[in-house]
């Protein structure tokens, strides 16, 4: 996929306008606080309806105004397409080729992979951050997972309500519970398959780019037990057993105590959990390798190249690691939008940003 152009109105500090992108490397450079991250964020918002900086998208609406809009043109292997997101503080509207669609239909049309400095939280943060991230990744490339997860979350809410209101003796409860187990097992099985595939690519990328003396893997930690080699029916049975065991406790607490909402994804570097042992630079390199692996996963699932967004490339790698990343990006045939405070000395198309204004090809004064 390749983004051809973006138009934005009232997005953060950006002066309303449009940018035409180039096929491979597009660099946005300029001093601090000028709008570099905002450009990448606008692209991300246009592709996903969300911000990568904040869960409150309304923060991205330009100060002093109450609505914003983004419109982009992209092409995939087949044809040229457009996506629009209109947002006022109350609601978002999504359009595909100028036709209004639901968020479910919109999600995953244009595949984007991002790398931002804050991503290190994927290692240092809580399990729920990792779950949200990996769920989004799996769903982006696999619409069936998106639906299964949505169903599971809905059933989890219903089940919790029944537990809380002590209505587990009702006939409809057992139907809900059966569905809850069915979708829970599906979610676990798909996560397992994803982890098994991405872990291999992750290790290859890490060794190739950063350190060929170390081994990196991603493990799925399932609270139900060791499900690694299980078929879906076996996972279902285990889930059922676990619920039976915990049922009286669940009724006492008034919510579900087991299921995929309790699981975690762990990065293991040379046999040790990265969270507590990897250095800062190693953590950043692990996440970068993960993002590159996501690209490969999207290509595998969708037969399309996603667009890669990298914010603030200069600020967090030593010169060797940075060079290694830039070499890699130059060689790969994917579109990359990246930001930096200075030029990078690579074959990129450069855009200069000052006070929210974007100019193609200008030098810093
Ligand atoms: N909703 C908003 N409306 C208007 N301006 C905003 C809004 N949110 C943030 N800003 C301002 O926009 C400016 C650009 O922010 P941005 O994060 O894009 O800068 P940057 O070029 O990435 O800087 P850095 O190099 O420091 O990362 C900042 O001065 C910020 O305070
Ligand atoms: Mg920035």
Tab-separated table of C-alpha atoms and ligand atoms in Angstrom:
chain	number	residue	atom	x	y	z
A	1	UNK	CA	0.000	0.000	0.000
A	2	UNK	CA	1.089	3.515	-0.604
A	3	UNK	CA	-0.379	6.758	0.689
A	4	UNK	CA	-0.511	9.283	-2.111
A	5	UNK	CA	-1.838	12.319	-0.330
A	6	UNK	CA	-3.347	13.549	2.909
A	7	UNK	CA	-5.544	16.590	3.556
A	8	UNK	CA	-6.201	17.861	7.046
A	9	UNK	CA	-8.349	20.496	8.672
A	10	UNK	CA	-7.930	21.589	12.309
A	11	UNK	CA	-5.476	18.854	13.210
A	12	UNK	CA	-3.313	19.959	16.196
A	13	UNK	CA	-0.994	22.839	15.230
A	14	UNK	CA	-0.908	21.945	11.511
A	15	UNK	CA	-1.895	24.728	9.176
A	16	UNK	CA	-4.793	23.348	7.092
A	17	UNK	CA	-3.399	21.880	3.915
A	18	UNK	CA	-2.259	18.774	2.131
A	19	UNK	CA	0.874	16.721	1.618
A	20	UNK	CA	1.695	14.571	-1.376
A	21	UNK	CA	3.865	11.637	-0.381
A	22	UNK	CA	6.495	9.688	-2.297
A	23	UNK	CA	6.666	5.901	-2.681
A	24	UNK	CA	9.583	5.016	-0.427
A	25	UNK	CA	11.186	7.165	2.282
A	26	UNK	CA	9.511	10.412	3.309
A	27	UNK	CA	11.316	12.385	6.015
A	28	UNK	CA	9.659	15.138	8.045
A	29	UNK	CA	12.291	17.243	9.731
A	30	UNK	CA	12.317	20.429	11.755
A	31	UNK	CA	12.925	21.808	15.221
A	32	UNK	CA	11.119	20.683	18.366
A	33	UNK	CA	7.439	21.545	18.696
A	34	UNK	CA	6.868	22.372	15.017
A	35	UNK	CA	4.395	19.620	14.076
A	36	UNK	CA	6.412	16.597	12.913
A	37	UNK	CA	4.671	14.092	15.189
A	38	UNK	CA	1.340	15.748	14.382
A	39	UNK	CA	1.745	14.894	10.706
A	40	UNK	CA	2.365	11.220	11.430
A	41	UNK	CA	-0.495	11.282	13.925
A	42	UNK	CA	-2.840	12.775	11.302
A	43	UNK	CA	-1.967	9.950	8.907
A	44	UNK	CA	-2.491	7.371	11.646
A	45	UNK	CA	-5.793	8.979	12.641
A	46	UNK	CA	-6.942	8.918	9.044
A	47	UNK	CA	-6.100	5.224	8.727
A	48	UNK	CA	-7.373	3.996	12.090
A	49	UNK	CA	-9.745	6.612	13.527
A	50	UNK	CA	-7.473	6.759	16.596
A	51	UNK	CA	-4.452	8.678	17.835
A	52	UNK	CA	-1.206	6.953	18.787
A	53	UNK	CA	-0.488	9.603	21.436
A	54	UNK	CA	-3.692	9.776	23.382
A	55	UNK	CA	-6.817	7.773	24.012
A	56	UNK	CA	-8.751	11.056	23.944
A	57	UNK	CA	-8.832	11.859	20.255
A	58	UNK	CA	-10.472	15.209	21.031
A	59	UNK	CA	-7.040	16.405	22.207
A	60	UNK	CA	-5.941	16.334	18.586
A	61	UNK	CA	-8.563	18.907	17.538
A	62	UNK	CA	-6.863	22.271	17.013
A	63	UNK	CA	-7.110	24.486	20.098
A	64	UNK	CA	-10.034	26.870	19.884
A	65	UNK	CA	-11.992	24.772	17.389
A	66	UNK	CA	-14.426	21.899	17.919
A	67	UNK	CA	-14.119	19.676	14.884
A	68	UNK	CA	-11.508	18.321	12.561
A	69	UNK	CA	-11.255	16.236	9.439
A	70	UNK	CA	-8.695	14.183	7.587
A	71	UNK	CA	-8.893	12.746	4.096
A	72	UNK	CA	-6.356	10.572	2.379
A	73	UNK	CA	-5.794	8.893	-0.940
A	74	UNK	CA	-3.937	5.633	-1.100
A	75	UNK	CA	-3.449	2.790	-3.482
A	76	UNK	CA	-3.235	-0.904	-2.869
A	77	UNK	CA	-2.358	-3.694	-5.304
A	78	UNK	CA	-5.657	-3.209	-7.071
A	79	UNK	CA	-6.650	0.453	-7.273
A	80	UNK	CA	-6.701	3.933	-5.769
A	81	UNK	CA	-8.952	4.478	-2.741
A	82	UNK	CA	-9.841	7.194	-0.254
A	83	UNK	CA	-10.519	7.298	3.471
A	84	UNK	CA	-12.081	10.167	5.379
A	85	UNK	CA	-12.554	10.669	9.095
A	86	UNK	CA	-14.709	13.544	10.267
A	87	UNK	CA	-14.650	14.189	13.968
A	88	UNK	CA	-16.367	16.616	16.250
A	89	UNK	CA	-16.149	16.235	19.979
A	90	UNK	CA	-19.273	14.066	20.041
A	91	UNK	CA	-18.856	11.714	17.165
A	92	UNK	CA	-16.684	10.338	14.395
A	93	UNK	CA	-17.817	9.569	10.889
A	94	UNK	CA	-15.960	7.244	8.542
A	95	UNK	CA	-16.000	7.270	4.762
A	96	UNK	CA	-14.477	4.896	2.234
A	97	UNK	CA	-14.355	6.198	-1.330
A	98	UNK	CA	-16.657	9.001	-0.121
A	99	UNK	CA	-19.301	6.530	1.058
A	100	UNK	CA	-20.198	6.542	4.739
A	101	UNK	CA	-19.327	3.267	6.475
A	102	UNK	CA	-19.242	1.868	10.017
A	103	UNK	CA	-16.046	1.676	12.058
A	104	UNK	CA	-16.060	-2.103	11.709
A	105	UNK	CA	-15.964	-1.762	7.946
A	106	UNK	CA	-13.379	1.016	8.099
A	107	UNK	CA	-10.944	-0.765	10.404
A	108	UNK	CA	-8.026	-2.450	8.681
A	109	UNK	CA	-8.620	-1.024	5.195
A	110	UNK	CA	-5.276	0.793	5.136
A	111	UNK	CA	-2.576	-1.055	7.053
A	112	UNK	CA	-0.224	1.059	9.094
A	113	UNK	CA	2.622	0.043	11.384
A	114	UNK	CA	3.988	2.685	13.768
A	115	UNK	CA	7.110	3.055	15.818
A	116	UNK	CA	7.059	5.870	18.364
A	117	UNK	CA	9.326	6.456	21.377
A	118	UNK	CA	6.459	5.724	23.771
A	119	UNK	CA	6.159	2.180	22.376
A	120	UNK	CA	8.713	0.972	24.898
A	121	UNK	CA	5.738	0.770	27.260
A	122	UNK	CA	4.909	-2.463	25.413
A	123	UNK	CA	7.717	-4.024	27.395
A	124	UNK	CA	7.693	-1.999	30.600
A	125	UNK	CA	3.931	-1.520	30.949
A	126	UNK	CA	1.103	-3.677	32.274
A	127	UNK	CA	-0.266	-6.828	30.567
A	128	UNK	CA	-3.377	-4.952	29.464
A	129	UNK	CA	-1.215	-2.669	27.301
A	130	UNK	CA	0.299	-5.694	25.568
A	131	UNK	CA	-3.090	-7.340	25.125
A	132	UNK	CA	-4.577	-4.209	23.567
A	133	UNK	CA	-1.584	-3.883	21.252
A	134	UNK	CA	-1.449	-7.483	20.058
A	135	UNK	CA	-5.235	-7.700	19.751
A	136	UNK	CA	-5.101	-4.651	17.480
A	137	UNK	CA	-2.309	-6.167	15.434
A	138	UNK	CA	-3.989	-9.505	14.961
A	139	UNK	CA	-7.303	-7.821	14.168
A	140	UNK	CA	-5.730	-5.468	11.649
A	141	UNK	CA	-4.708	-8.353	9.444
A	142	UNK	CA	-7.494	-10.763	10.337
A	143	UNK	CA	-11.093	-9.567	10.342
A	144	UNK	CA	-12.352	-12.857	11.823
A	145	UNK	CA	-10.259	-12.186	14.931
A	146	UNK	CA	-11.689	-8.666	15.134
A	147	UNK	CA	-15.203	-10.166	15.216
A	148	UNK	CA	-14.309	-13.007	17.615
A	149	UNK	CA	-12.731	-10.600	20.067
A	150	UNK	CA	-15.673	-8.241	19.865
A	151	UNK	CA	-18.056	-11.120	20.578
A	152	UNK	CA	-15.910	-12.355	23.431
A	153	UNK	CA	-15.755	-8.928	25.072
A	154	UNK	CA	-19.499	-8.551	24.739
A	155	UNK	CA	-20.061	-11.973	26.326
A	156	UNK	CA	-17.581	-11.206	29.099
A	157	UNK	CA	-19.594	-8.125	30.005
A	158	UNK	CA	-22.858	-10.080	29.960
A	159	UNK	CA	-21.378	-12.900	32.033
A	160	UNK	CA	-20.008	-10.443	34.593
A	161	UNK	CA	-23.426	-8.834	34.868
A	162	UNK	CA	-25.048	-12.209	35.524
A	163	UNK	CA	-22.408	-13.053	38.136
A	164	UNK	CA	-22.799	-9.716	39.839
A	165	UNK	CA	-26.595	-9.856	39.860
A	166	UNK	CA	-26.524	-13.500	41.016
A	167	UNK	CA	-28.546	-14.656	38.022
A	168	UNK	CA	-26.442	-17.669	37.096
A	169	UNK	CA	-29.350	-20.043	37.707
A	170	UNK	CA	-31.346	-18.670	34.794
A	171	UNK	CA	-31.659	-20.779	31.610
A	172	UNK	CA	-30.177	-18.089	29.346
A	173	UNK	CA	-27.059	-17.890	31.507
A	174	UNK	CA	-25.814	-21.327	30.466
A	175	UNK	CA	-26.214	-20.361	26.799
A	176	UNK	CA	-24.152	-17.242	27.384
A	177	UNK	CA	-21.519	-19.221	29.235
A	178	UNK	CA	-21.187	-21.710	26.412
A	179	UNK	CA	-20.711	-18.908	23.912
A	180	UNK	CA	-18.286	-17.177	26.276
A	181	UNK	CA	-16.117	-20.307	26.366
A	182	UNK	CA	-16.394	-20.840	22.624
A	183	UNK	CA	-15.243	-17.317	21.717
A	184	UNK	CA	-12.663	-17.242	24.521
A	185	UNK	CA	-11.035	-20.391	23.138
A	186	UNK	CA	-11.078	-18.931	19.619
A	187	UNK	CA	-9.335	-15.776	20.844
A	188	UNK	CA	-6.674	-17.789	22.664
A	189	UNK	CA	-6.069	-20.085	19.690
A	190	UNK	CA	-5.636	-17.174	17.266
A	191	UNK	CA	-3.301	-15.359	19.653
A	192	UNK	CA	-1.223	-18.527	19.978
A	193	UNK	CA	-0.973	-18.965	16.229
A	194	UNK	CA	0.031	-15.335	15.819
A	195	UNK	CA	2.685	-15.498	18.532
A	196	UNK	CA	4.185	-18.669	17.100
A	197	UNK	CA	4.530	-17.068	13.681
A	198	UNK	CA	5.739	-13.633	14.749
A	199	UNK	CA	8.220	-14.946	17.292
A	200	UNK	CA	10.359	-16.537	14.577
A	201	UNK	CA	10.378	-13.391	12.433
A	202	UNK	CA	11.049	-11.253	15.509
A	203	UNK	CA	14.171	-13.211	16.343
A	204	UNK	CA	15.455	-13.038	12.770
A	205	UNK	CA	14.909	-9.277	12.605
A	206	UNK	CA	16.528	-8.634	15.966
A	207	UNK	CA	19.609	-10.663	15.125
A	208	UNK	CA	19.939	-9.214	11.647
A	209	UNK	CA	19.595	-5.586	12.694
A	210	UNK	CA	20.953	-5.341	16.182
A	211	UNK	CA	22.746	-8.276	17.752
A	212	UNK	CA	23.353	-11.650	16.209
A	213	UNK	CA	24.662	-13.045	19.493
A	214	UNK	CA	21.270	-12.914	21.196
A	215	UNK	CA	18.064	-14.885	20.868
A	216	UNK	CA	14.728	-13.134	21.158
A	217	UNK	CA	11.316	-14.712	21.453
A	218	UNK	CA	7.751	-13.782	22.234
A	219	UNK	CA	5.783	-16.103	24.526
A	220	UNK	CA	2.064	-16.286	25.114
A	221	UNK	CA	1.350	-16.670	28.808
A	222	UNK	CA	-2.050	-18.290	29.140
A	223	UNK	CA	-3.611	-18.259	32.575
A	224	UNK	CA	-5.471	-21.482	31.788
A	225	UNK	CA	-2.194	-23.432	31.651
A	226	UNK	CA	0.127	-24.743	28.995
A	227	UNK	CA	-2.029	-24.416	25.875
A	228	UNK	CA	0.839	-24.013	23.434
A	229	UNK	CA	0.249	-27.218	21.495
A	230	UNK	CA	-3.481	-27.541	22.096
A	231	UNK	CA	-6.238	-27.692	19.516
A	232	UNK	CA	-9.227	-25.435	19.984
A	233	UNK	CA	-11.424	-28.199	21.493
A	234	UNK	CA	-8.785	-28.929	24.135
A	235	UNK	CA	-8.556	-25.232	25.004
A	236	UNK	CA	-12.336	-25.111	25.326
A	237	UNK	CA	-12.336	-28.089	27.695
A	238	UNK	CA	-9.589	-26.591	29.809
A	239	UNK	CA	-11.443	-23.278	29.939
A	240	UNK	CA	-14.628	-25.099	31.005
A	241	UNK	CA	-12.758	-26.983	33.739
A	242	UNK	CA	-11.201	-23.785	35.017
A	243	UNK	CA	-14.589	-22.087	35.203
A	244	UNK	CA	-16.075	-25.033	37.094
A	245	UNK	CA	-13.212	-24.862	39.556
A	246	UNK	CA	-13.524	-21.130	40.079
A	247	UNK	CA	-17.268	-20.759	39.850
A	248	UNK	CA	-18.044	-20.264	43.524
A	249	UNK	CA	-15.240	-17.709	43.771
A	250	UNK	CA	-16.469	-15.915	40.657
A	251	UNK	CA	-19.956	-15.703	42.121
A	252	UNK	CA	-18.505	-14.261	45.315
A	253	UNK	CA	-16.444	-11.638	43.452
A	254	UNK	CA	-19.140	-10.948	40.887
A	255	UNK	CA	-16.915	-11.160	37.819
A	256	UNK	CA	-15.046	-13.624	35.603
A	257	UNK	CA	-11.706	-14.797	36.943
A	258	UNK	CA	-10.421	-16.630	33.900
A	259	UNK	CA	-10.204	-16.158	30.186
A	260	UNK	CA	-8.022	-14.417	27.612
A	261	UNK	CA	-8.533	-11.067	29.376
A	262	UNK	CA	-6.058	-12.390	31.987
A	263	UNK	CA	-3.305	-13.490	29.590
A	264	UNK	CA	-0.011	-11.837	28.755
A	265	UNK	CA	2.652	-11.670	26.047
A	266	UNK	CA	6.277	-11.835	27.235
A	267	UNK	CA	9.456	-10.847	25.434
A	268	UNK	CA	12.331	-13.170	26.292
A	269	UNK	CA	15.882	-12.081	25.446
A	270	UNK	CA	18.509	-14.786	25.852
A	271	UNK	CA	16.310	-16.735	28.213
A	272	UNK	CA	15.403	-13.810	30.473
A	273	UNK	CA	12.293	-11.689	30.558
A	274	UNK	CA	13.192	-8.440	28.772
A	275	UNK	CA	11.007	-6.351	31.073
A	276	UNK	CA	13.331	-6.842	34.029
A	277	UNK	CA	16.684	-7.564	32.366
A	278	UNK	CA	17.089	-5.880	28.960
A	279	UNK	CA	18.888	-2.518	28.742
A	280	UNK	CA	17.032	0.574	27.532
A	281	UNK	CA	18.633	0.370	24.086
A	282	UNK	CA	17.826	-3.331	23.893
A	283	UNK	CA	14.198	-2.678	24.809
A	284	UNK	CA	13.946	-0.087	22.042
A	285	UNK	CA	15.585	-2.491	19.610
A	286	UNK	CA	13.192	-5.294	20.600
A	287	UNK	CA	10.212	-3.060	19.904
A	288	UNK	CA	11.672	-1.891	16.626
A	289	UNK	CA	12.208	-5.510	15.584
A	290	UNK	CA	8.637	-6.232	16.632
A	291	UNK	CA	7.334	-3.468	14.405
A	292	UNK	CA	9.319	-4.794	11.462
A	293	UNK	CA	7.906	-8.245	12.164
A	294	UNK	CA	4.409	-6.792	12.089
A	295	UNK	CA	5.137	-5.570	8.590
A	296	UNK	CA	6.011	-9.106	7.567
A	297	UNK	CA	2.881	-10.447	9.242
A	298	UNK	CA	0.630	-7.989	7.408
A	299	UNK	CA	2.311	-8.868	4.108
A	300	UNK	CA	1.780	-12.536	4.829
A	301	UNK	CA	-1.886	-12.186	5.806
A	302	UNK	CA	-3.013	-9.521	3.365
A	303	UNK	CA	-0.515	-9.770	0.516
A	304	UNK	CA	-0.107	-5.998	0.803
A	305	UNK	CA	2.773	-3.883	2.123
A	306	UNK	CA	1.710	-1.769	5.090
A	307	UNK	CA	2.922	1.816	5.477
A	308	UNK	CA	5.488	2.332	8.238
A	309	UNK	CA	5.430	5.450	10.436
A	310	UNK	CA	8.495	6.149	12.595
A	311	UNK	CA	8.472	9.109	14.933
A	312	UNK	CA	11.636	10.748	16.187
A	313	UNK	CA	14.148	8.320	14.718
A	314	UNK	CA	17.214	10.250	15.832
A	315	UNK	CA	16.512	10.400	19.502
A	316	UNK	CA	16.826	6.909	20.830
A	317	UNK	CA	19.387	4.684	19.141
A	318	UNK	CA	23.175	4.802	19.190
A	319	UNK	CA	24.813	5.549	15.847
A	320	UNK	CA	25.410	1.880	14.961
A	321	UNK	CA	21.846	0.868	15.593
A	322	UNK	CA	20.485	3.926	13.786
A	323	UNK	CA	22.625	3.203	10.752
A	324	UNK	CA	21.506	-0.374	10.740
A	325	UNK	CA	17.838	0.722	10.783
A	326	UNK	CA	18.299	3.281	8.022
A	327	UNK	CA	20.168	0.794	5.814
A	328	UNK	CA	17.380	-1.653	6.320
A	329	UNK	CA	14.675	0.903	5.424
A	330	UNK	CA	16.535	2.022	2.311
A	331	UNK	CA	16.652	-1.556	1.068
A	332	UNK	CA	13.039	-2.489	1.705
A	333	UNK	CA	10.390	-1.725	-0.808
A	334	UNK	CA	7.841	-0.187	1.549
A	335	UNK	CA	6.593	3.348	2.067
A	336	UNK	CA	7.997	4.912	5.217
A	337	UNK	CA	7.036	8.231	6.799
A	338	UNK	CA	9.562	9.232	9.412
A	339	UNK	CA	10.332	12.259	11.518
A	340	UNK	CA	13.568	13.614	12.882
A	341	UNK	CA	14.949	16.904	14.094
A	342	UNK	CA	17.587	16.805	11.352
A	343	UNK	CA	18.258	15.333	7.945
A	344	UNK	CA	19.442	11.726	7.956
A	345	UNK	CA	21.841	11.384	5.055
A	346	UNK	CA	19.756	8.747	3.317
A	347	UNK	CA	17.938	8.638	0.002
A	348	UNK	CA	14.710	10.189	1.294
A	349	UNK	CA	12.257	12.806	0.099
A	350	UNK	CA	12.497	15.527	2.717
A	351	UNK	CA	9.781	17.824	4.022
A	352	UNK	CA	10.596	20.734	6.291
A	353	UNK	CA	8.128	21.638	9.066
A	354	UNK	CA	7.952	24.964	10.818
A	355	UNK	CA	5.033	26.241	12.929
A	356	UNK	CA	2.689	23.634	11.490
A	357	UNK	CA	3.565	24.476	7.900
A	358	UNK	CA	5.011	21.779	5.642
A	359	UNK	CA	7.317	22.581	2.758
A	360	UNK	CA	8.784	20.024	0.436
A	361	UNK	CA	12.546	20.017	0.103
A	362	UNK	CA	13.466	23.104	2.152
A	363	UNK	CA	16.613	23.292	4.258
A	364	UNK	CA	16.766	24.368	7.909
A	365	UNK	CA	17.830	28.020	7.973
B	1	LIG	N1	-4.764	20.336	19.838
B	1	LIG	C1	-3.738	21.159	19.534
B	1	LIG	N2	-3.953	22.320	18.862
B	1	LIG	C2	-2.937	23.145	18.530
B	1	LIG	N3	-1.663	22.890	18.846
B	1	LIG	C3	-1.373	21.759	19.517
B	1	LIG	C4	-2.401	20.827	19.881
B	1	LIG	N4	-1.838	19.799	20.530
B	1	LIG	C5	-0.519	20.060	20.566
B	1	LIG	N5	-0.228	21.241	19.974
B	1	LIG	C6	1.084	21.874	19.761
B	1	LIG	O1	1.543	21.494	18.493
B	1	LIG	C7	2.941	21.689	18.431
B	1	LIG	C8	3.564	20.595	17.594
B	1	LIG	O2	3.602	19.380	18.311
B	1	LIG	P1	4.342	18.100	17.745
B	1	LIG	O3	4.323	17.114	18.825
B	1	LIG	O4	3.762	17.709	16.435
B	1	LIG	O5	5.816	18.670	17.521
B	1	LIG	P2	7.147	17.941	16.989
B	1	LIG	O6	7.580	18.690	15.776
B	1	LIG	O7	6.912	16.506	16.851
B	1	LIG	O8	8.160	18.255	18.160
B	1	LIG	P3	9.329	17.351	18.867
B	1	LIG	O9	10.537	17.456	17.984
B	1	LIG	O10	9.541	18.064	20.148
B	1	LIG	O11	8.805	15.982	19.022
B	1	LIG	C9	3.413	21.766	19.871
B	1	LIG	O12	3.805	23.101	20.133
B	1	LIG	C10	2.197	21.397	20.671
B	1	LIG	O13	2.144	22.053	21.889
B	2	LIG	MG1	7.621	14.871	17.950
